[in-house]
Coordinates of C-alpha atoms in Angstrom, one line a residue:
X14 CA -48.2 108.7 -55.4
X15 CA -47.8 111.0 -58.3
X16 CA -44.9 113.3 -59.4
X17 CA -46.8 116.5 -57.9
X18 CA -46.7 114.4 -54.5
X19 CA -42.7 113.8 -54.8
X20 CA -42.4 117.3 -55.8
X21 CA -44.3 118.6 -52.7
X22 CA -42.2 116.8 -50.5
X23 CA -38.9 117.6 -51.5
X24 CA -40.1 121.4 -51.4
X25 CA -40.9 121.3 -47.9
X26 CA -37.9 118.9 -47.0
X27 CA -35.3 122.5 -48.6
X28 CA -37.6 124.5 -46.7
X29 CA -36.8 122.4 -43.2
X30 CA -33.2 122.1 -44.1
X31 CA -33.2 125.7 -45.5
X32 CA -34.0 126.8 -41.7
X33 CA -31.6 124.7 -40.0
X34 CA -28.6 126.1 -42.5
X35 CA -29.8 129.4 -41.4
X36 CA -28.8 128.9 -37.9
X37 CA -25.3 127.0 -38.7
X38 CA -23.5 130.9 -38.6
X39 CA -25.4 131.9 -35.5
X40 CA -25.0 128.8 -33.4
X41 CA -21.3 128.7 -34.5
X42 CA -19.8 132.0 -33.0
X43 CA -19.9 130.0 -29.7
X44 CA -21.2 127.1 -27.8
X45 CA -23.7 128.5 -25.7
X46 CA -25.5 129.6 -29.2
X47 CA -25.1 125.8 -30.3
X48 CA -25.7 124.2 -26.8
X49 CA -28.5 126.2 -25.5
X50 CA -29.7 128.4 -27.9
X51 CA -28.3 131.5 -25.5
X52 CA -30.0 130.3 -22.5
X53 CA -33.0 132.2 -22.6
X54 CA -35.6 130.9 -25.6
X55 CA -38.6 132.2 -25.9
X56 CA -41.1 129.7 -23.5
X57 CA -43.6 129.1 -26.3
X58 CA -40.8 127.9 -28.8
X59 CA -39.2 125.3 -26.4
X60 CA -43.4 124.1 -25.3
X61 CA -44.0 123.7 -28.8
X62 CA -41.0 122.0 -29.6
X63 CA -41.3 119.7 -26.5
X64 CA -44.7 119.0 -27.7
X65 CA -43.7 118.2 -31.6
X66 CA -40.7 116.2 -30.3
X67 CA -42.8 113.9 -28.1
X68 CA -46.0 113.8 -30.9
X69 CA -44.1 112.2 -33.6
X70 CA -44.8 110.4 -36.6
X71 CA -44.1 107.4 -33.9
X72 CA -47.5 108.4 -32.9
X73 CA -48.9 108.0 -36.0
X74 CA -47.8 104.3 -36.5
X75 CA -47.9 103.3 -32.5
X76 CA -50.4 105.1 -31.2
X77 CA -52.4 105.3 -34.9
X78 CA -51.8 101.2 -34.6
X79 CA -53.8 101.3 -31.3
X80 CA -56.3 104.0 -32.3
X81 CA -57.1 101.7 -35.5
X82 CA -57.8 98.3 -33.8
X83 CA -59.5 99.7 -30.3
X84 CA -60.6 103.2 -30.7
X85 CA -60.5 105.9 -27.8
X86 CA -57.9 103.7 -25.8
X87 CA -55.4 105.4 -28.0
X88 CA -56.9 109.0 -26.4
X89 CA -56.7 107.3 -23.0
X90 CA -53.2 106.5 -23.2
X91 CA -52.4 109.5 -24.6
X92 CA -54.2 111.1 -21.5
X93 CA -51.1 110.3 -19.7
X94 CA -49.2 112.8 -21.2
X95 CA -51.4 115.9 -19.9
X96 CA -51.4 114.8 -16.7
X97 CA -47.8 114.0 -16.5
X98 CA -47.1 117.3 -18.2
X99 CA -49.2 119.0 -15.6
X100 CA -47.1 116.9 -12.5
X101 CA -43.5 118.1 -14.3
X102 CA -45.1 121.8 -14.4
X103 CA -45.6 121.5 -11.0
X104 CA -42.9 119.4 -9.3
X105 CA -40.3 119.2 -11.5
X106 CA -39.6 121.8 -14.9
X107 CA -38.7 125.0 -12.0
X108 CA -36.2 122.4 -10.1
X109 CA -34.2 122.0 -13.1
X110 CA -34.1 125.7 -14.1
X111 CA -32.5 126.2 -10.3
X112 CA -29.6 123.7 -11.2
X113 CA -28.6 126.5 -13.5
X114 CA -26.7 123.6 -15.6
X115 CA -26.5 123.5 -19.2
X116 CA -27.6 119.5 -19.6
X117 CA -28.8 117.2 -17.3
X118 CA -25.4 115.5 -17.9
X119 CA -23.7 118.4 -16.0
X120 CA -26.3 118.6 -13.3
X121 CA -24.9 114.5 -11.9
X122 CA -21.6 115.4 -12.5
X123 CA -21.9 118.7 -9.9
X124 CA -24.4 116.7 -8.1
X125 CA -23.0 112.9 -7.8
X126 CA -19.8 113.0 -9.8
X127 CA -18.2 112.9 -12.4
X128 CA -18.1 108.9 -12.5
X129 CA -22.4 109.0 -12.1
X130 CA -21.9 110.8 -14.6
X131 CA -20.4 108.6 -17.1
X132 CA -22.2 105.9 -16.1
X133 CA -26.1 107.7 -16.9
X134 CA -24.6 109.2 -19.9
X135 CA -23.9 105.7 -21.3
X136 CA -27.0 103.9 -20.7
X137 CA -28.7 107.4 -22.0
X138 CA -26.9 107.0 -25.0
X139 CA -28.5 103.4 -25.7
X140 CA -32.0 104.8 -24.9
X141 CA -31.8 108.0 -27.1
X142 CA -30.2 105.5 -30.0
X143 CA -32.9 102.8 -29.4
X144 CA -35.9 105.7 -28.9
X145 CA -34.5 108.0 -32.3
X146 CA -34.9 104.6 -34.1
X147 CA -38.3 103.8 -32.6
X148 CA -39.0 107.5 -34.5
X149 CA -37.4 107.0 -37.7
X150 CA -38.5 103.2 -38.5
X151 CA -42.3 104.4 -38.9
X152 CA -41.7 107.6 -40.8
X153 CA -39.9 105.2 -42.8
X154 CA -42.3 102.7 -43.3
X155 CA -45.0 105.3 -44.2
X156 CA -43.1 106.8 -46.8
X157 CA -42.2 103.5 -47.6
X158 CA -46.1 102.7 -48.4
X159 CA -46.7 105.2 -50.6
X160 CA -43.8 105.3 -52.9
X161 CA -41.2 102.2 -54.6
X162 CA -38.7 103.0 -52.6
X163 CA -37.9 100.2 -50.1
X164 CA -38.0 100.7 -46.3
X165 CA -34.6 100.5 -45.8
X166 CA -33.8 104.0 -48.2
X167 CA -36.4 105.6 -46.7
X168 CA -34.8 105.4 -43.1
X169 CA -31.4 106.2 -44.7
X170 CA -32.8 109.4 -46.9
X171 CA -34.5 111.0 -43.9
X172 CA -31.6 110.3 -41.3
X173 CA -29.1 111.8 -43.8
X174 CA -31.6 115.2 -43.8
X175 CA -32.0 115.3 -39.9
X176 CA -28.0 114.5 -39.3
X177 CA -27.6 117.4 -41.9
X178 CA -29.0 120.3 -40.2
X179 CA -28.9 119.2 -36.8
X180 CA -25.5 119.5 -36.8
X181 CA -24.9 122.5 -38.6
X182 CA -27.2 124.6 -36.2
X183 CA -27.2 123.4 -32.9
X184 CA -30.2 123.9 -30.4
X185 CA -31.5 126.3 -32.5
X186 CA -31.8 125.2 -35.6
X187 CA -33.7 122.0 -33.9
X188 CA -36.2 124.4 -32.0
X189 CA -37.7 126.6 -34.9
X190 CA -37.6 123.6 -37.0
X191 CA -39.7 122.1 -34.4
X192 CA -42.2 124.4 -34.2
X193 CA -42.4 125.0 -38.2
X194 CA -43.0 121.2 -38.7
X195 CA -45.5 121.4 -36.2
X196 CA -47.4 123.6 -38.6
X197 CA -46.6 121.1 -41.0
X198 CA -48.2 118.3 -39.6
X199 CA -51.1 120.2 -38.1
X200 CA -52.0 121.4 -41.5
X201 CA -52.3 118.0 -42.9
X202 CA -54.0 116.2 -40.4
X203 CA -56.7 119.0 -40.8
X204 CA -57.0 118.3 -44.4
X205 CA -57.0 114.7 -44.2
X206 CA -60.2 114.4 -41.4
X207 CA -63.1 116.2 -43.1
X208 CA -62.1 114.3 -46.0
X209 CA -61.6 111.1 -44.1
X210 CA -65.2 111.7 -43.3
X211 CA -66.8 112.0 -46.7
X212 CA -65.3 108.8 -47.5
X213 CA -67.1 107.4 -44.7
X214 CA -70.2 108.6 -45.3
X215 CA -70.2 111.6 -42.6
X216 CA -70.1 111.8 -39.2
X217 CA -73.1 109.7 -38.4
X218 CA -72.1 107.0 -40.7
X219 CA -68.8 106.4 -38.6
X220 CA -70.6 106.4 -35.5
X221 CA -73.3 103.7 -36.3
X222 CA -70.4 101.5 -37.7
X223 CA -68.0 101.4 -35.3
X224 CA -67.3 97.9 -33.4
X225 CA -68.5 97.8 -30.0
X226 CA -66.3 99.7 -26.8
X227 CA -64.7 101.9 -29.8
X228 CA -64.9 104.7 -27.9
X229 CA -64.3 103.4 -24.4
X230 CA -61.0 104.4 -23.3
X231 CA -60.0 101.4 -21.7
X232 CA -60.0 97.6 -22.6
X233 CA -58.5 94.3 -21.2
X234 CA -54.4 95.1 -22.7
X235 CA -54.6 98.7 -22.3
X236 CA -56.5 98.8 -18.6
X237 CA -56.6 101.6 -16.2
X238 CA -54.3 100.0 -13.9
X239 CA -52.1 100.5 -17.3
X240 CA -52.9 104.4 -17.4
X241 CA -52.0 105.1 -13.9
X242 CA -48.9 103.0 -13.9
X243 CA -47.8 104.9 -17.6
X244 CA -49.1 108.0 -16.1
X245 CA -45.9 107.5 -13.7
X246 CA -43.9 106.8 -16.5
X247 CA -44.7 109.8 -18.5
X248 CA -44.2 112.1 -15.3
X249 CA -40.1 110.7 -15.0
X250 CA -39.9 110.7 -18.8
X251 CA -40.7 114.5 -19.9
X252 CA -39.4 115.1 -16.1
X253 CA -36.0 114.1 -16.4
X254 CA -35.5 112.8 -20.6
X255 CA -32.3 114.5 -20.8
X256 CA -33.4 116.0 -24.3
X257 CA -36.5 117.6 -22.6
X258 CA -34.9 119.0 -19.5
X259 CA -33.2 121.3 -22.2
X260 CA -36.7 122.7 -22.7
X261 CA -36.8 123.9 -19.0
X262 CA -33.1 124.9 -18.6
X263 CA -32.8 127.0 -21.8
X264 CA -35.4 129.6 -20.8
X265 CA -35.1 133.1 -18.8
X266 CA -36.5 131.6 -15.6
X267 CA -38.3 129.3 -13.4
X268 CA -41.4 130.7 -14.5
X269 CA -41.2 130.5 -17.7
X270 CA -39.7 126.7 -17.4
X271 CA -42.8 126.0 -15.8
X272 CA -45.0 127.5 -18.3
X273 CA -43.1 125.2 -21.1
X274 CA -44.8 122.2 -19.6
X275 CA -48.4 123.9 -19.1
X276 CA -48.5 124.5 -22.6
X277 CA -47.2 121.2 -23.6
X278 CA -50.3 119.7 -21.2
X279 CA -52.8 121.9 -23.2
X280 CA -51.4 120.9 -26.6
X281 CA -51.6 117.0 -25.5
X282 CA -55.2 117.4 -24.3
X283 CA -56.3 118.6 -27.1
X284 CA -54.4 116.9 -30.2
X285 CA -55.2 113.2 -29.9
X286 CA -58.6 113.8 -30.1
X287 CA -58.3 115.4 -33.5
X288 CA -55.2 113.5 -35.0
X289 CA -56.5 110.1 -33.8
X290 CA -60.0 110.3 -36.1
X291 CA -58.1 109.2 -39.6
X292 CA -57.5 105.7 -38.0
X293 CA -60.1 105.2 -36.7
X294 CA -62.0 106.4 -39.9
X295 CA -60.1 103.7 -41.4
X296 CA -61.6 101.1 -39.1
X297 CA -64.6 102.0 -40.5
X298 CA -63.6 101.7 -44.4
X299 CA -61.6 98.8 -44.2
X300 CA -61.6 96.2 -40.7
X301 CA -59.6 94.1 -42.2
X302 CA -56.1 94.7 -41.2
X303 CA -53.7 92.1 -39.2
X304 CA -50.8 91.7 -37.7
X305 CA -48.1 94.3 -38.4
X306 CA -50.8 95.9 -41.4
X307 CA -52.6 98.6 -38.6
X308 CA -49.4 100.2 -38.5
X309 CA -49.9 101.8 -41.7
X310 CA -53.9 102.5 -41.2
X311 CA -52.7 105.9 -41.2
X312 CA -51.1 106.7 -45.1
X313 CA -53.6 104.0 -46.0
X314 CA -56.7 106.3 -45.6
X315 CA -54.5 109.3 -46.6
X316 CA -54.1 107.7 -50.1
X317 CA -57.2 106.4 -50.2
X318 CA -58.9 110.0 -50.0
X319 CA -56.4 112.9 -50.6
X320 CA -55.7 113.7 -54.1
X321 CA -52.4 114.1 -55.9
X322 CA -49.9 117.0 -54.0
X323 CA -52.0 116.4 -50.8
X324 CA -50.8 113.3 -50.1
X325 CA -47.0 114.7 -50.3
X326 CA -48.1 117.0 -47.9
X327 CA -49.3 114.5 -45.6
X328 CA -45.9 113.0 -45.8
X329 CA -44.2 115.7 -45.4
X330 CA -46.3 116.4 -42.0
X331 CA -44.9 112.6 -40.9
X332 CA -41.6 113.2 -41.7
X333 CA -41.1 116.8 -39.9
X334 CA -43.0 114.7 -36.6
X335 CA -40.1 112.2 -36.8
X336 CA -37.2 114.6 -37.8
X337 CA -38.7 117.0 -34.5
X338 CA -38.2 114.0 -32.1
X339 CA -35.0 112.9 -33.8
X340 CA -33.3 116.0 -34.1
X341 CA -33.9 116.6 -30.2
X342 CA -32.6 113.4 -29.1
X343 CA -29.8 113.5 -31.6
X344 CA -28.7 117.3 -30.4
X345 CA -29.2 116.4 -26.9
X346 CA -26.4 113.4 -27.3
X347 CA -24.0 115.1 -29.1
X348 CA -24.0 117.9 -26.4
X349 CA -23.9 116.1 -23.7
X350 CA -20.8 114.2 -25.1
X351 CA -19.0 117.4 -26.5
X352 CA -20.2 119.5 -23.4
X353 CA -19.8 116.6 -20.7
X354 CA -17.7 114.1 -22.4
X355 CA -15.5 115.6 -24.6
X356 CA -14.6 118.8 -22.6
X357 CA -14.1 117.6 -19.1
X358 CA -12.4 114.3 -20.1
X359 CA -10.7 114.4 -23.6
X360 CA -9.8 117.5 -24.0
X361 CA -10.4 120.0 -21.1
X362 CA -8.7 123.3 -22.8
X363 CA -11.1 123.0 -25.8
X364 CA -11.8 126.2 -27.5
X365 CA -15.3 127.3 -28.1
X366 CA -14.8 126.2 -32.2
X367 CA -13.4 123.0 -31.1
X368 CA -16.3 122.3 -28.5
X369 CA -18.7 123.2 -31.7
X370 CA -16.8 120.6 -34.3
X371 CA -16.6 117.7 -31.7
X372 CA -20.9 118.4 -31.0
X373 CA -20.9 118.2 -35.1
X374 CA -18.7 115.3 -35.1
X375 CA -21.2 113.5 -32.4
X376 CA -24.3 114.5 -34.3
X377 CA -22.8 112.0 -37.3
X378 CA -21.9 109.5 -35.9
X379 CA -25.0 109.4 -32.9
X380 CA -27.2 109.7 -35.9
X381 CA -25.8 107.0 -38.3
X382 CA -25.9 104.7 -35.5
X383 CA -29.5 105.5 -35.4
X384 CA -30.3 104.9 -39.1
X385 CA -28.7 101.1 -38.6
X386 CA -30.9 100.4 -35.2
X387 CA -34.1 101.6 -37.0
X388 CA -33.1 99.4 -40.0
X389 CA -33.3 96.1 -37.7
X390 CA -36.7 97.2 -35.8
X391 CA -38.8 94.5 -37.9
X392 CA -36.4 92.2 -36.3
X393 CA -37.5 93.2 -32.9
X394 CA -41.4 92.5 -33.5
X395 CA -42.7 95.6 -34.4
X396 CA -43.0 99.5 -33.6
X397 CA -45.9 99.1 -30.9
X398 CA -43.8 96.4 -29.1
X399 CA -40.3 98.1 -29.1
X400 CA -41.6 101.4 -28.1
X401 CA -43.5 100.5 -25.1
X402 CA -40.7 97.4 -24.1
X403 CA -38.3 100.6 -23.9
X404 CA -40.3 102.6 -21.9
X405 CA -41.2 100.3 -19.5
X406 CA -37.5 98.5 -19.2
X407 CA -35.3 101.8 -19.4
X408 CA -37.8 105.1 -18.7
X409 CA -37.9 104.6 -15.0
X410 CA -34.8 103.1 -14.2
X411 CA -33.1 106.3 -16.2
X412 CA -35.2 108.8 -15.2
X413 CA -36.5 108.8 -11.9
X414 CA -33.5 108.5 -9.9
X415 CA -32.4 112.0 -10.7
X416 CA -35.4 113.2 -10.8
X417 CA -35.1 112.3 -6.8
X418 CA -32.5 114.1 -6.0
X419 CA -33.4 116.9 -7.0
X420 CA -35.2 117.0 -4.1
X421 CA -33.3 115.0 -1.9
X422 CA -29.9 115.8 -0.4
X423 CA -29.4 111.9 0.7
X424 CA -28.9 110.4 -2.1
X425 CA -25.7 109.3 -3.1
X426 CA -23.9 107.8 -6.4
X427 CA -24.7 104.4 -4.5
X428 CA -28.0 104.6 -4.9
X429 CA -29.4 105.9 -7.7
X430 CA -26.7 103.5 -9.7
X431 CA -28.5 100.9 -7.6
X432 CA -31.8 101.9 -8.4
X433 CA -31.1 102.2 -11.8
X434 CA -29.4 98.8 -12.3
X435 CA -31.8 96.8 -10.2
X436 CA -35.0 98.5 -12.3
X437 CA -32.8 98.1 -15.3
X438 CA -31.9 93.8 -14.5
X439 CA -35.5 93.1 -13.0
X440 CA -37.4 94.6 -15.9
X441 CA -35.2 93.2 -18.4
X442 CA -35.0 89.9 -17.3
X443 CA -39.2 89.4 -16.7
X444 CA -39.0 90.6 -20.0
X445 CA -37.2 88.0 -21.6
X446 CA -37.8 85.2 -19.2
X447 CA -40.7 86.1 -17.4
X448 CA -42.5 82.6 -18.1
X449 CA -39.3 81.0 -16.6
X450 CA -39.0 82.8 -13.6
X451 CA -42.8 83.6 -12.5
X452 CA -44.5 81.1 -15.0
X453 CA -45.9 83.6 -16.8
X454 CA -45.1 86.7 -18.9
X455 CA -46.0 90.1 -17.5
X456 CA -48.4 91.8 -19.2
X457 CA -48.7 96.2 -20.2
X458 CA -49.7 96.8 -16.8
X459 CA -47.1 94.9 -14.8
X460 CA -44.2 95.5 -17.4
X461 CA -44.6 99.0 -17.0
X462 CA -45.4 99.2 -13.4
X463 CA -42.3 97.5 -12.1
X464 CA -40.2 99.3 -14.7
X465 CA -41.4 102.6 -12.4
X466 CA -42.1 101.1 -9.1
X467 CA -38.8 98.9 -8.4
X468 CA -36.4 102.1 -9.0
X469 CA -38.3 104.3 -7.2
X470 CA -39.1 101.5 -4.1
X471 CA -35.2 101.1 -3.7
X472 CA -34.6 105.0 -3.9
X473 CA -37.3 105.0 -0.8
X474 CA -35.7 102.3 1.0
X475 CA -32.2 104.3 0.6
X476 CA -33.6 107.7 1.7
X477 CA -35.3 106.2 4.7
X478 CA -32.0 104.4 5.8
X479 CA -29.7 107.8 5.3
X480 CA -32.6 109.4 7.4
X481 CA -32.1 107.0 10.2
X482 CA -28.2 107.6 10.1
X483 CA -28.8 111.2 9.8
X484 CA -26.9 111.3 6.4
X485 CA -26.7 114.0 3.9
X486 CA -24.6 113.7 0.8
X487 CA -24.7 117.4 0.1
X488 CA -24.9 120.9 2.1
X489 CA -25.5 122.9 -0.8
X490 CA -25.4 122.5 -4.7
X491 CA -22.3 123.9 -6.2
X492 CA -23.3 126.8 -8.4
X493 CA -22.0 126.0 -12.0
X494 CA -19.6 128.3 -13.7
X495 CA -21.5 127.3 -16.9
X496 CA -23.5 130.9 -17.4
X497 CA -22.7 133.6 -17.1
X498 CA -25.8 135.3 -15.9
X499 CA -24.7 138.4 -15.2
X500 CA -23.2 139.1 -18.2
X501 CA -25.0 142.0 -20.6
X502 CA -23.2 141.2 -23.5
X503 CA -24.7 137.1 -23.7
X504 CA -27.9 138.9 -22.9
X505 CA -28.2 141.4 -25.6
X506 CA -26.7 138.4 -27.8
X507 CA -29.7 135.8 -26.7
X508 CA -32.0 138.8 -27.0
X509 CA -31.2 138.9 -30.5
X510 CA -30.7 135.5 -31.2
X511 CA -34.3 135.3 -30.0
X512 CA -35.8 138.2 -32.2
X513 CA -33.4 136.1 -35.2
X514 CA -35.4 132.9 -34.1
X515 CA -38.9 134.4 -34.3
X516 CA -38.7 136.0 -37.4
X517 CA -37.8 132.7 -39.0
X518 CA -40.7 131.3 -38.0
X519 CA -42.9 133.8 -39.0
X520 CA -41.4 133.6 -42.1
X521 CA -40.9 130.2 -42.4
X522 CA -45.0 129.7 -41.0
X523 CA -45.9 132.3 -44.0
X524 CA -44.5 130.2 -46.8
X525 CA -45.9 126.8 -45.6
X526 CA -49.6 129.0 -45.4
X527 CA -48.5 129.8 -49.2
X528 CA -47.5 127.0 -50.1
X529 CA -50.5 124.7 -48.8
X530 CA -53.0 127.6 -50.1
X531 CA -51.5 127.0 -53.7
X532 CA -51.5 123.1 -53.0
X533 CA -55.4 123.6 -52.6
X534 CA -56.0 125.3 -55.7
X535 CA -54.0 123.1 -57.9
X536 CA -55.3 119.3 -56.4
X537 CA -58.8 118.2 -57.1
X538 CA -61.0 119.0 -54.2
X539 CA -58.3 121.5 -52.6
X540 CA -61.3 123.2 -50.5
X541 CA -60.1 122.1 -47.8
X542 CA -56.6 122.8 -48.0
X543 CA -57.2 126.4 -49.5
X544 CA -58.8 127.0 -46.0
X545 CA -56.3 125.6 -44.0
X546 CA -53.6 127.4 -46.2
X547 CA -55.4 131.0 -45.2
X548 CA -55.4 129.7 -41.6
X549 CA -51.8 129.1 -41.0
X550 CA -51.0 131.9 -43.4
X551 CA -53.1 134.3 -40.9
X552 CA -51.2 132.6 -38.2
X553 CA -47.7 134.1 -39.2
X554 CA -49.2 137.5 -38.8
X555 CA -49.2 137.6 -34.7
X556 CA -45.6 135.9 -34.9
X557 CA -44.0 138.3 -36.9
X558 CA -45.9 141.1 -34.5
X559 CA -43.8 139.2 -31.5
X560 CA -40.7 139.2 -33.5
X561 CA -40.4 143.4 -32.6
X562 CA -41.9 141.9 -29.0
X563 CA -38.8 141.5 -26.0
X564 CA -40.0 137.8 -25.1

């Protein structure tokens, strides 16, 4: 990297913390502002957000990892997340808009109690630290690649900027940060490919010299019976993650909760194709990667065919992915403790400025933690193998127990704790001593089968015996005092909280267009990025139109 690269980067690191400072007046006049963005966000902000949140630089490394050493099965996997985003649009993103509750958090405790509670908002907390490091550990290591500085101040550097603005402006400042870095990243991956290409030789080139099943979307580790039993994981994840139900609640309505998931499915059948080709480029270039060394195929080809300033941008793209999924998960912890934690336990007469300073307070310390968990994630064997051990361990046993009650008025506390805990013990202990127990160790397909299936096989077993007794923990779901719906005044002050919102992004979408248009004409062989500069410049045009637009 070169000094034009460094300077690049730090440009459009101001401009993502610039954005979130914006919000840190706005989201502090109340805690509905910082909590839920006023409870009625534009759909296509919290869909894109969703979207950026769950395609992060993660995906790059994991998925990029995958993508390098077999090909399409990356896209296959992938796969899973349309057609789990089109089951939540269906089944699930409406129901949680008709809890009317702020978090998930506040949903069990109206629902189950406030013990249930406490208990999920615990072992939530150790997945959102463990998953936020999963994020930041592979931005790290990218940035890490391409410049002196060691691993370790990379991770520290980028959590420090995140921790910074998240907690200055609340859900807001995390959702048009979201989508801005989203133009971010999509601008450099669409100057990285056609150059990928030339290296390579052109289009035809790669084709001939791919390894055999390249483009097959399944192989023996990452089977179909894998993609259907993911498939079930992804539908409880975006379903019922307690960052991504904020998505659905924070809307005007049902309707437009359920459109937040459609556009999240088209957005995921679409991407991979197109930000999966630089890897596998790579493949192409140079097969010779082991062990850990796929997990940087990604930067590798960037530095081996973007010139000076491009690759800063490129970087800069990677760190927005991981500071959009991190900033969610962060914000979503810290409310949950300050909204669900703090207020009902510790302090229940809490004014609205003290509500705000304790979700500050829990945005340090949550993301601190974080930095120190993604510092110790080569100690765990890898990206690849923590993400998916997570997923299949906790996602299921976390997830889909509430997910069931939102349908079911027989469940109790008793069991969907059991559920949880008996998904949470099973998975983890075949995990660590499945060749003890069974002989063997399980492999993607069982690991993340049983992390679904057992949770969800004891929740049927429950309903089926409170049906038999004629049980019903609930006659009807108390209504939460949370919103005030009928209220004109938070109306007209979401309305224009809204308009405040998409005018920043217009803005903000303007000056990355600007910026990467200039980037082109400076860099050598800046074609590219002079055309991709116009297009997202055009693109602020129709945002700035829906700025004077009631969403």
């Amino acid at each position: 990297m070169q000094q034009l690269d460094f300077f690049v980067m730090a440009i459009f690191a101001l401009l993502i913390l610039g954005i979130g400072m914006l919000f840190t007046r706005m989201s502090g006049k109340n805690s509905s502002a910082f909590f839920e963005a006023g409870g009625s966000t534009p759909w296509w902000i919290n869909s894109i957000s969703l979207f950026i949140s769950y395609f992060s630089a993660g995906t790059f490394v994991v998925w990029g990892s995958i993508a390098y050493k077999s090909g399409f099965v990356a896209n296959g996997i992938q796969l899973t997340m349309v057609f789990g985003g089109l089951l939540v649009a269906w089944l699930i993103a409406a129901k949680w808009k008709r809890t009317r509750a702020v978090t998930a958090a506040e949903y069990i405790n109206n629902r189950l109690g406030i013990r249930t509670q406490k208990f999920y908002t615990f072992l939530i907390m150790l997945h959102g630290l463990f998953t936020t490091a999963s994020v930041l550990y592979p931005v790290g290591k990218m940035v890490s690649v391409a410049t002196p500085l060691s691993l370790n101040t990379c991770i520290f550097i980028i959590g420090a900027i995140i921790i910074l603005y998240t907690s200055a402006g609340g859900l807001w400042a995390v959702l048009v940060t979201d989508v801005v870095q989203f133009v971010i990243l999509t601008a450099a991956v669409l100057i990285v490919i056609p150059m990928a290409f030339k290296e390579v030789g052109g289009v035809q080139a790669f084709l001939h010299e791919t390894p055999p099943g390249f483009f097959n979307f399944f192989n023996s580790e990452y089977s179909f019976g894998f993609f259907l039993a993911f498939l079930a994981y992804q539908t409880v994840y975006i379903g019922g993650n307690w960052a991504y139900v904020q998505r659905y609640t924070s809307v005007a309505d049902e309707k437009k909760s359920k459109k937040v998931a459609y556009l999240f499915s088209a957005l995921y059948f679409i991407s991979p194709f197109v930000w999966m080709l630089p890897p596998m480029i790579y493949r192409v270039i140079n097969p010779n990667l082991t062990g850990l060394q796929p997990e940087g195929a990604y930067m590798m080809i960037c530095q081996q065919v973007l010139p000076a300033g491009l690759i800063g941008l490129v970087l800069s793209g990677m760190i927005s992915a991981s500071a959009s999924k991190a900033n969610t998960t962060i914000n979503m912890m810290a409310i949950v403790f300050a909204h669900d934690v703090y207020k009902k336990t510790i302090n229940p007469g809490a004014s609205e400025k003290a509500l705000i300073r304790a979700a500050r307070f829990f945005t340090v310390l949550f993301g601190l933690i974080t930095i120190g968990i993604a510092m110790m994630v080569p100690m765990i064997g890898g990206i690849v193998e923590m993400v998916l051990s997570t997923a299949s361990i906790a996602g299921g046993a976390l997830f889909a127990p509430i997910i069931w009650t939102l349908y079911s008025k027989r469940q109790t506390s008793v069991s969907v704790i059991t559920a949880s805990l008996m998904g949470l013990v099973i998975s983890l202990a075949l995990k660590l001593w499945g060749q003890e127990l069974i002989g063997h160790k399980l492999n993607r397909v069982w690991e993340t089968a049983l992390g679904v299936g057992i949770p969800v096989l004891v929740l049927f077993c429950f309903e089926i015996y409170y049906w038999l007794k004629g049980q019903s923990a609930i006659q009807e779901m108390p209504a939460t005092a949370s919103r005030e719906w009928a209220s004109t005044d938070k109306e007209t002050t979401a309305t224009q909280q809204n308009y405040f919102g998409i005018k920043v992004i217009a803005a903000s979408v303007a000056i990355v267009g600007t910026g990467v248009t200039a980037l082109g004409i400076v860099a050598r062989e800046g074609t590219v990025a002079i055309i991709v500069g116009i297009l997202v410049l055009a693109t602020s045009l129709p945002i700035f139109r829906a700025a004077r637009v009631r969403n």
